[in-house]
Coordinates of C-alpha atoms and ligand atoms in Angstrom, one line a residue:
M1 CA 40.8 -24.3 9.8
D2 CA 37.4 -23.3 11.2
L3 CA 34.5 -23.5 8.7
M4 CA 31.2 -21.5 8.6
R5 CA 28.1 -21.7 6.6
A6 CA 27.5 -19.1 3.8
A7 CA 25.0 -18.5 1.0
R8 CA 27.2 -18.0 -2.1
L9 CA 26.3 -16.8 -5.5
H10 CA 28.3 -18.3 -8.3
L11 CA 28.5 -15.5 -10.9
P12 CA 28.9 -17.5 -14.1
S13 CA 26.0 -19.9 -13.4
H14 CA 23.9 -17.6 -11.1
A15 CA 23.5 -20.6 -8.8
L16 CA 22.9 -19.8 -5.1
T17 CA 24.3 -22.5 -2.9
I18 CA 24.7 -23.0 0.9
E19 CA 28.3 -24.0 1.5
D20 CA 30.9 -24.5 4.2
V21 CA 33.7 -22.0 3.6
P22 CA 36.7 -21.0 5.8
R23 CA 35.8 -18.6 8.6
P24 CA 37.5 -15.4 7.7
V25 CA 40.2 -14.0 9.9
P26 CA 40.1 -10.2 10.6
G27 CA 43.0 -8.3 9.2
V28 CA 44.5 -4.9 10.2
G29 CA 41.6 -2.5 10.9
Q30 CA 38.9 -5.2 10.6
V31 CA 36.6 -7.0 12.9
L32 CA 34.9 -10.4 12.5
V33 CA 31.1 -10.0 13.1
K34 CA 28.9 -12.9 14.2
V35 CA 25.9 -12.2 11.9
E36 CA 22.6 -12.3 13.8
A37 CA 20.3 -10.9 11.1
A38 CA 20.7 -10.2 7.4
G39 CA 18.1 -8.6 5.1
V40 CA 17.0 -10.0 1.7
C41 CA 16.7 -7.2 -0.8
L42 CA 15.3 -7.0 -4.4
S43 CA 18.9 -6.4 -5.6
D44 CA 19.8 -9.9 -4.2
V45 CA 16.9 -11.2 -6.4
H46 CA 18.3 -9.3 -9.4
L47 CA 21.9 -10.5 -8.7
I48 CA 20.6 -14.1 -8.8
D49 CA 18.4 -13.6 -11.9
G50 CA 21.3 -11.8 -13.7
T51 CA 19.7 -8.4 -14.3
L52 CA 22.2 -6.9 -11.9
T53 CA 25.9 -7.7 -12.1
P54 CA 28.6 -6.6 -9.7
T55 CA 30.5 -3.5 -10.9
Y56 CA 33.8 -4.8 -9.5
P57 CA 33.4 -8.7 -9.5
P58 CA 35.3 -10.3 -6.6
G59 CA 35.9 -13.4 -8.6
D60 CA 33.6 -16.2 -9.6
C61 CA 31.7 -16.4 -6.3
V62 CA 30.5 -14.0 -3.7
T63 CA 28.6 -14.3 -0.3
L64 CA 25.4 -12.2 -0.7
G65 CA 24.0 -9.9 1.9
H66 CA 24.4 -6.1 2.2
E67 CA 22.0 -5.5 5.2
V68 CA 23.8 -7.0 8.2
A69 CA 23.7 -6.7 12.0
G70 CA 25.3 -8.8 14.6
T71 CA 27.8 -8.8 17.4
I72 CA 31.6 -8.4 17.3
A73 CA 33.2 -11.9 17.6
E74 CA 36.9 -11.0 17.1
L75 CA 39.1 -7.9 16.7
G76 CA 41.8 -7.7 14.1
P77 CA 45.2 -6.2 14.8
E78 CA 45.4 -2.5 15.6
V79 CA 41.6 -2.2 16.2
T80 CA 40.8 0.0 19.2
G81 CA 37.5 1.4 20.5
W82 CA 35.5 -1.8 19.9
T83 CA 35.0 -4.8 22.1
A84 CA 34.0 -8.4 21.5
G85 CA 30.3 -9.0 22.1
Q86 CA 29.3 -5.4 21.1
R87 CA 26.1 -5.1 19.0
V88 CA 26.8 -3.5 15.6
V89 CA 25.2 -2.7 12.3
L90 CA 27.3 -2.6 9.2
Q91 CA 27.5 0.0 6.4
A92 CA 26.3 -1.6 3.1
G93 CA 29.6 -0.7 1.3
E94 CA 32.8 1.2 1.5
V95 CA 35.2 3.2 -0.7
R96 CA 38.4 1.3 -1.4
D97 CA 41.0 2.9 -3.7
G98 CA 38.5 5.5 -4.9
R99 CA 35.9 2.9 -5.9
L100 CA 32.6 2.5 -4.1
L101 CA 32.2 -1.2 -3.4
T102 CA 29.0 -2.8 -2.2
R103 CA 29.0 -5.4 0.6
G104 CA 27.6 -8.7 -0.6
V105 CA 28.0 -7.7 -4.2
D106 CA 31.6 -6.7 -4.8
Y107 CA 32.9 -8.4 -1.7
D108 CA 31.6 -11.1 0.7
G109 CA 28.5 -10.0 2.6
G110 CA 26.4 -11.2 5.5
W111 CA 24.5 -14.2 4.3
A112 CA 26.9 -16.3 6.5
E113 CA 27.6 -17.1 10.1
Y114 CA 30.4 -14.5 10.1
A115 CA 31.3 -11.5 8.1
L116 CA 34.4 -9.3 8.0
A117 CA 33.9 -5.5 8.4
S118 CA 36.4 -2.6 8.3
V119 CA 36.0 -0.5 11.4
G120 CA 34.9 2.4 9.3
T121 CA 31.8 0.5 8.4
L122 CA 30.8 -0.3 11.9
F123 CA 28.0 1.5 13.9
A124 CA 27.3 0.7 17.5
L125 CA 23.8 -0.4 18.1
P126 CA 21.8 0.7 21.2
D127 CA 20.0 -2.1 23.1
S128 CA 16.6 -0.5 22.4
I129 CA 16.7 -1.4 18.6
P130 CA 16.0 -5.1 17.9
I131 CA 18.7 -6.7 15.8
E132 CA 16.3 -7.6 12.9
Q133 CA 15.2 -4.0 12.6
A134 CA 18.7 -2.8 12.8
A135 CA 19.8 -5.1 10.0
I136 CA 17.6 -3.3 7.4
I137 CA 18.7 0.2 8.2
P138 CA 21.6 0.0 5.8
D139 CA 19.9 0.0 2.4
A140 CA 16.2 -0.6 3.0
V141 CA 16.0 2.5 5.1
S142 CA 19.3 4.4 4.3
T143 CA 18.8 4.3 0.5
P144 CA 15.4 6.0 0.5
W145 CA 16.8 8.4 3.3
G146 CA 19.7 9.4 1.0
A147 CA 17.3 9.7 -2.0
I148 CA 14.9 12.0 -0.1
T149 CA 17.3 14.1 1.9
T150 CA 20.4 14.3 -0.3
T151 CA 19.5 13.7 -3.9
A152 CA 15.9 15.1 -4.1
Q153 CA 16.5 17.6 -1.2
V154 CA 12.9 17.3 -0.2
R155 CA 11.8 20.3 2.0
P156 CA 8.8 20.4 4.4
A157 CA 5.4 20.9 2.8
Q158 CA 6.6 19.8 -0.6
A159 CA 4.3 17.4 -2.6
V160 CA 5.9 14.1 -3.3
G161 CA 5.1 10.8 -5.1
V162 CA 6.4 7.3 -4.3
W163 CA 6.2 4.6 -7.0
G164 CA 6.6 1.0 -5.7
I165 CA 5.7 0.4 -2.0
G166 CA 8.0 -2.6 -1.4
G167 CA 10.9 -2.6 1.0
L168 CA 12.4 0.7 -0.1
G169 CA 9.1 2.5 -0.9
A170 CA 7.4 1.6 2.4
H171 CA 10.3 3.1 4.3
G172 CA 10.4 6.0 1.8
V173 CA 6.8 6.9 2.8
Q174 CA 7.7 6.8 6.5
L175 CA 10.8 8.9 6.0
L176 CA 8.9 11.5 3.8
R177 CA 6.4 11.8 6.7
A178 CA 9.3 12.3 9.1
V179 CA 10.8 15.2 7.0
G180 CA 7.4 16.9 6.6
A181 CA 6.6 16.3 3.0
C182 CA 2.9 16.9 2.2
P183 CA 1.0 15.5 0.5
I184 CA 2.6 12.0 0.1
I185 CA 1.1 10.2 -2.9
A186 CA 1.9 6.5 -3.2
V187 CA 1.5 4.5 -6.5
D188 CA 1.5 0.7 -6.6
P189 CA -0.5 -1.8 -8.7
V190 CA -0.9 -4.2 -5.7
P191 CA -4.0 -3.3 -3.5
A192 CA -2.2 -4.6 -0.3
A193 CA 0.8 -2.4 -1.0
R194 CA -1.5 0.6 -1.4
R195 CA -3.2 -0.2 1.9
R196 CA 0.2 -0.5 3.5
A197 CA 1.3 2.9 2.1
L198 CA -1.8 4.5 3.7
D199 CA -0.9 2.7 7.0
F200 CA 2.6 4.0 6.8
G201 CA 1.6 7.6 6.3
A202 CA 0.7 8.2 2.7
D203 CA -2.1 10.7 2.1
L204 CA -3.3 9.1 -1.1
A205 CA -2.6 5.7 -2.7
L206 CA -3.2 5.2 -6.4
D207 CA -3.2 2.4 -8.9
P208 CA -0.8 3.2 -11.8
A209 CA -3.3 1.7 -14.2
D210 CA -6.0 4.2 -13.1
P211 CA -6.7 6.5 -16.1
R212 CA -7.5 9.3 -13.7
L213 CA -4.1 9.1 -12.0
R214 CA -2.8 12.5 -13.3
E215 CA -6.1 14.2 -12.6
Q216 CA -6.0 12.9 -9.0
V217 CA -2.4 14.0 -8.4
L218 CA -3.2 17.5 -9.7
A219 CA -6.3 17.6 -7.5
A220 CA -4.3 16.6 -4.4
T221 CA -1.5 19.2 -5.1
G222 CA -3.6 22.3 -5.8
N223 CA -3.0 21.7 -9.6
Q224 CA 0.8 22.0 -9.1
G225 CA 2.0 18.4 -9.5
L226 CA 4.8 16.8 -7.5
A227 CA 8.0 18.6 -6.4
A228 CA 9.7 15.2 -6.2
A229 CA 8.8 11.8 -7.5
F230 CA 10.7 8.6 -6.5
D231 CA 10.9 5.5 -8.6
F232 CA 11.7 2.8 -6.0
A233 CA 10.6 0.0 -8.5
G234 CA 13.1 0.4 -11.3
V235 CA 10.4 0.1 -14.0
A236 CA 10.5 2.0 -17.3
A237 CA 6.8 2.7 -17.3
V238 CA 7.0 4.2 -13.8
R239 CA 9.5 6.8 -14.9
E240 CA 7.4 7.9 -17.9
Q241 CA 4.3 8.1 -15.7
A242 CA 6.1 10.1 -13.0
L243 CA 7.3 12.7 -15.5
T244 CA 3.7 13.4 -16.5
V245 CA 2.8 14.6 -13.0
L246 CA 5.9 16.6 -12.0
A247 CA 5.5 20.2 -11.0
P248 CA 7.7 22.8 -12.8
K249 CA 11.3 22.3 -11.7
G250 CA 10.2 18.9 -10.3
R251 CA 12.8 16.2 -9.7
L252 CA 12.3 12.5 -10.7
V253 CA 14.8 10.4 -8.6
L254 CA 15.7 7.0 -9.9
V255 CA 16.3 4.6 -7.0
G256 CA 15.2 1.2 -8.2
L257 CA 17.7 -0.3 -10.6
T258 CA 17.0 -1.4 -14.1
D259 CA 19.1 -2.1 -17.2
K260 CA 16.3 -0.8 -19.4
P261 CA 16.7 2.5 -21.3
L262 CA 15.4 5.7 -19.9
T263 CA 12.9 7.5 -22.1
V264 CA 11.7 11.1 -22.1
T265 CA 8.7 11.0 -24.3
D266 CA 8.2 14.7 -24.7
G267 CA 11.6 16.5 -24.7
T268 CA 10.1 20.0 -25.2
R269 CA 7.8 19.7 -22.3
F270 CA 10.7 18.3 -20.2
S271 CA 12.8 21.4 -21.0
Y272 CA 10.0 23.9 -20.8
L273 CA 9.0 22.7 -17.3
R274 CA 12.7 22.5 -16.3
H275 CA 12.3 19.0 -15.0
Q276 CA 15.3 17.1 -13.6
I277 CA 16.0 13.3 -13.6
L278 CA 18.5 12.3 -10.9
G279 CA 20.2 9.0 -10.4
H280 CA 20.5 7.7 -6.9
Y281 CA 22.5 4.9 -5.3
G282 CA 23.2 4.1 -1.6
S283 CA 23.5 6.9 0.9
E284 CA 26.0 9.3 2.5
E285 CA 28.4 7.9 5.1
N286 CA 26.5 9.5 8.0
A287 CA 23.1 8.1 7.0
V288 CA 23.2 4.9 9.1
A289 CA 24.3 6.8 12.2
Q290 CA 21.5 9.4 11.7
L291 CA 18.9 6.7 11.3
V292 CA 20.1 4.7 14.3
A293 CA 19.8 8.0 16.3
L294 CA 16.3 8.8 15.0
T295 CA 15.1 5.3 15.7
E296 CA 16.6 5.3 19.2
G297 CA 15.0 8.7 19.7
G298 CA 11.5 7.4 18.8
R299 CA 11.2 9.4 15.6
L300 CA 11.2 6.3 13.4
D301 CA 9.8 2.8 14.1
F302 CA 10.6 -0.2 12.0
S303 CA 8.6 -2.7 14.1
R304 CA 6.2 -3.4 11.1
S305 CA 9.0 -3.8 8.6
I306 CA 10.1 -7.4 9.3
T307 CA 7.7 -9.7 7.5
D308 CA 9.4 -12.9 8.5
V309 CA 12.7 -14.4 9.8
L310 CA 14.1 -17.5 8.1
P311 CA 17.1 -19.7 8.7
L312 CA 20.1 -19.1 6.4
A313 CA 19.5 -22.5 4.8
D314 CA 16.2 -21.1 3.4
A315 CA 18.0 -18.3 1.6
A316 CA 16.7 -19.5 -1.8
K317 CA 13.2 -19.7 -0.4
A318 CA 13.4 -16.2 0.9
V319 CA 14.6 -14.9 -2.5
Q320 CA 11.8 -16.7 -4.2
R321 CA 9.2 -15.2 -1.8
L322 CA 10.5 -11.7 -2.6
H323 CA 10.5 -12.4 -6.3
T324 CA 6.9 -13.7 -6.4
K325 CA 5.8 -11.1 -3.7
E326 CA 4.2 -14.0 -1.9
G327 CA 2.6 -12.5 1.3
D328 CA 3.7 -9.0 0.0
P329 CA 6.8 -8.9 2.1
I330 CA 8.5 -5.6 3.2
R331 CA 11.7 -7.3 4.4
L332 CA 12.6 -10.9 5.0
I333 CA 15.4 -11.6 7.4
L334 CA 17.9 -14.5 7.3
R335 CA 19.2 -15.7 10.7
P336 CA 22.4 -17.7 10.3
Ligands
ZN1 ZN1 19.5 -3.7 -1.4

């Protein structure tokens, strides 16, 4: 039996270990992908620290990694239309038996030399898109894309706010720029993150601790407030602050995950202004294909998104760097 290296999370102990495991064999309708790049996401940090648990646990142990790109190594039975050696990016999850399962959470993901993928989760990758940049399209780019275009339904010229300028938020700013939102107001406590927000296309970047935050948002939006606010951080205080600067009928979209309760401090004001709070997770099935096309067409550019590339053996180090925000990373990539 052929073995491969994989970074596995042991669910009872939350230990992350690099192990040799059997190289999977593609079944009917599946391909085996040689992983060339796999992103490290804040939800990986949260799976390891235990604040996030798989909805449909695959057993005691799972290979992490839901942002995966590589080349097809082997085709399973009855697979047509794909060839070995083809460059691909993988959807971050799939529906099985009516349940939405997330790659690298509910089933084995791409922090490994090889990963299995159902053909329905494969997207062909044009040569013009570097493999590291492709790897982060599922999730780091597609999740804010889904939040902006599907859940919040942002229209051109609408005022928007983005809380948390990490991996999702930095891309959120770029995507809001691409869909014509204006103004784009970024909020982050870290000065480097605020600078990055401005570099990536925000019109204004504010510190959440600034007592004049509400005043400044109102001044920037003709006294209207925000048509849509995005919590990419998953922080209770963010949600309460965002609700104070929403325009009438404004939407607060919750993208960052947290197990903390959701509080509406002033229920009367919330109802009077007809505010909405919307949960968001993942993206529509066509999101990755749309984003690959927009990137190939020069409308989006993720060349600044890859902070560093590390070997798979350094998975724990990468997780720690994201957790401590050392070097303020947007995305770290593991290369098996
Ligand atoms: Zn993620």
